Short mmCIF file of C-alpha atoms in Angstrom, two decimals:
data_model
loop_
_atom_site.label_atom_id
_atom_site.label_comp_id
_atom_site.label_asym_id
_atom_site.label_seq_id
_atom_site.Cartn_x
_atom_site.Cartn_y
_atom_site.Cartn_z
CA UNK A 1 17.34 -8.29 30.54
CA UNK A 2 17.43 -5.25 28.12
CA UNK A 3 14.30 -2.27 28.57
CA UNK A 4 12.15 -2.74 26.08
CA UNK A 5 11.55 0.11 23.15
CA UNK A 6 8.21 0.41 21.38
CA UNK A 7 8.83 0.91 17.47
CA UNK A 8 5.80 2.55 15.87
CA UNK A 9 5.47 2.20 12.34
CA UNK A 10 4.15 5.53 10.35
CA UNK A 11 4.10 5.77 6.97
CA UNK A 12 4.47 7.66 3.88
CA UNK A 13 0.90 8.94 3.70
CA UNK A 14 1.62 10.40 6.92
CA UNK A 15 3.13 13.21 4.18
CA UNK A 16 0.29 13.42 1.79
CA UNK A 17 0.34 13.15 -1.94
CA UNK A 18 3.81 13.79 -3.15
CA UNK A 19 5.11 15.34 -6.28
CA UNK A 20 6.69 12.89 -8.66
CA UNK A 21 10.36 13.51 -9.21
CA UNK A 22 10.76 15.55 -6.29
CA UNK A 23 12.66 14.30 -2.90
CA UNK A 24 10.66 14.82 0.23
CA UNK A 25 12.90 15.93 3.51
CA UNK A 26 11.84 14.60 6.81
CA UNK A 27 11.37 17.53 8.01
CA UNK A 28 8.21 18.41 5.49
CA UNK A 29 5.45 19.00 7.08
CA UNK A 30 2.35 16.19 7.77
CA UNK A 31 -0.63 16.36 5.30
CA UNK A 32 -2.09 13.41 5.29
CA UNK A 33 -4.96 13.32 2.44
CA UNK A 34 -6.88 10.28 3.66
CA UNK A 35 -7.81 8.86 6.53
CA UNK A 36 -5.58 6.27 6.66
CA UNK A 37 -2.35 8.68 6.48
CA UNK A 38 -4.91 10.63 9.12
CA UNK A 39 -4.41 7.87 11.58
CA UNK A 40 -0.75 6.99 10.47
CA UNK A 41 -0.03 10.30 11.85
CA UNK A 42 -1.85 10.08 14.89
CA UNK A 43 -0.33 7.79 15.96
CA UNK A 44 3.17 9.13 15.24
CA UNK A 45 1.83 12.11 17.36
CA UNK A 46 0.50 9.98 20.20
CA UNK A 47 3.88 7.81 20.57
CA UNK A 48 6.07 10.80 20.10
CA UNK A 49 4.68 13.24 22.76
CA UNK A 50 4.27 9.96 25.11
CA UNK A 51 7.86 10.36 27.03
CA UNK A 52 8.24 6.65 26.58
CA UNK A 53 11.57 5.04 24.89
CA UNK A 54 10.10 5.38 21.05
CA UNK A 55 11.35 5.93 18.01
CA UNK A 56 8.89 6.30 15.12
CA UNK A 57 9.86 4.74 11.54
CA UNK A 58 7.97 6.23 8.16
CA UNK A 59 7.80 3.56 6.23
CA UNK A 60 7.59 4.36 2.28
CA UNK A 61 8.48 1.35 0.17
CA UNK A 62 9.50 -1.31 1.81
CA UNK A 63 11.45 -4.14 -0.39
CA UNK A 64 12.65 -7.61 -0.36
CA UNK A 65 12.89 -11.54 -1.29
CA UNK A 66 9.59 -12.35 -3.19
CA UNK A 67 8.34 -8.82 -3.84
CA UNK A 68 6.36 -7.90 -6.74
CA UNK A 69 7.99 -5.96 -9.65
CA UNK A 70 7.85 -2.31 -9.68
CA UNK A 71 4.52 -0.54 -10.00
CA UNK A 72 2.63 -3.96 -9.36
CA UNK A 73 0.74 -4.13 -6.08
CA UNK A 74 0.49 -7.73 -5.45
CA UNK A 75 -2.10 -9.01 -4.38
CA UNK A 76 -4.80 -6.38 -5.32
CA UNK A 77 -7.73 -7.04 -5.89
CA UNK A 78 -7.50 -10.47 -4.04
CA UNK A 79 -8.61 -13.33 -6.23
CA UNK A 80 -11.15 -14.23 -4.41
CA UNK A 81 -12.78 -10.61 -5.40
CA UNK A 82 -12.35 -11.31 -9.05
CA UNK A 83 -14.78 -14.60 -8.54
CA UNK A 84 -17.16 -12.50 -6.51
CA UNK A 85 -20.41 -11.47 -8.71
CA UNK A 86 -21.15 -8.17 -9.06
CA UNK A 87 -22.44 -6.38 -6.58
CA UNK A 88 -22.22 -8.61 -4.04
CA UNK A 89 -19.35 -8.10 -1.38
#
């Protein structure tokens, strides 16, 4: 039976906000602008210093069968959010 390998997956906001138009190197340097990227790249830290068999993907935009066209983030708001009243969560 084959070792297993733990596969963290980071992601783009790991990075920060970007410029538009302009490629980003892996090599750029983390700054995360939320706390979301915050813990994204904690995380990345915390598996990569760990000295177990890891390998950390950034994720930035992943694609495939049934995804939304571009610029449309499906599924936001849910529906069920659009029938809520206002104020009222």
């Amino acid at each position: 039976m084959p070792a297993a390998r733990l596969v963290q997956l980071g992601s783009a906001a790991e990075y920060g906000p970007g410029v538009p138009g302009t490629a980003l190197a892996e090599s750029a340097a983390a700054r995360p602008a939320g706390v979301y990227g915050a813990t994204k790249l904690a995380g990345t830290l915390a598996v990569a210093g760990s000295g177990l068999d890891a390998v950390v993907l950034r994720v930035f935009n992943p694609v495939g069968a049934g995804a939304p066209p571009p610029g449309c983030r499906a599924g936001w708001p849910p529906p069920s959010a659009a029938r809520r009243p206002a104020g009222r969560s």
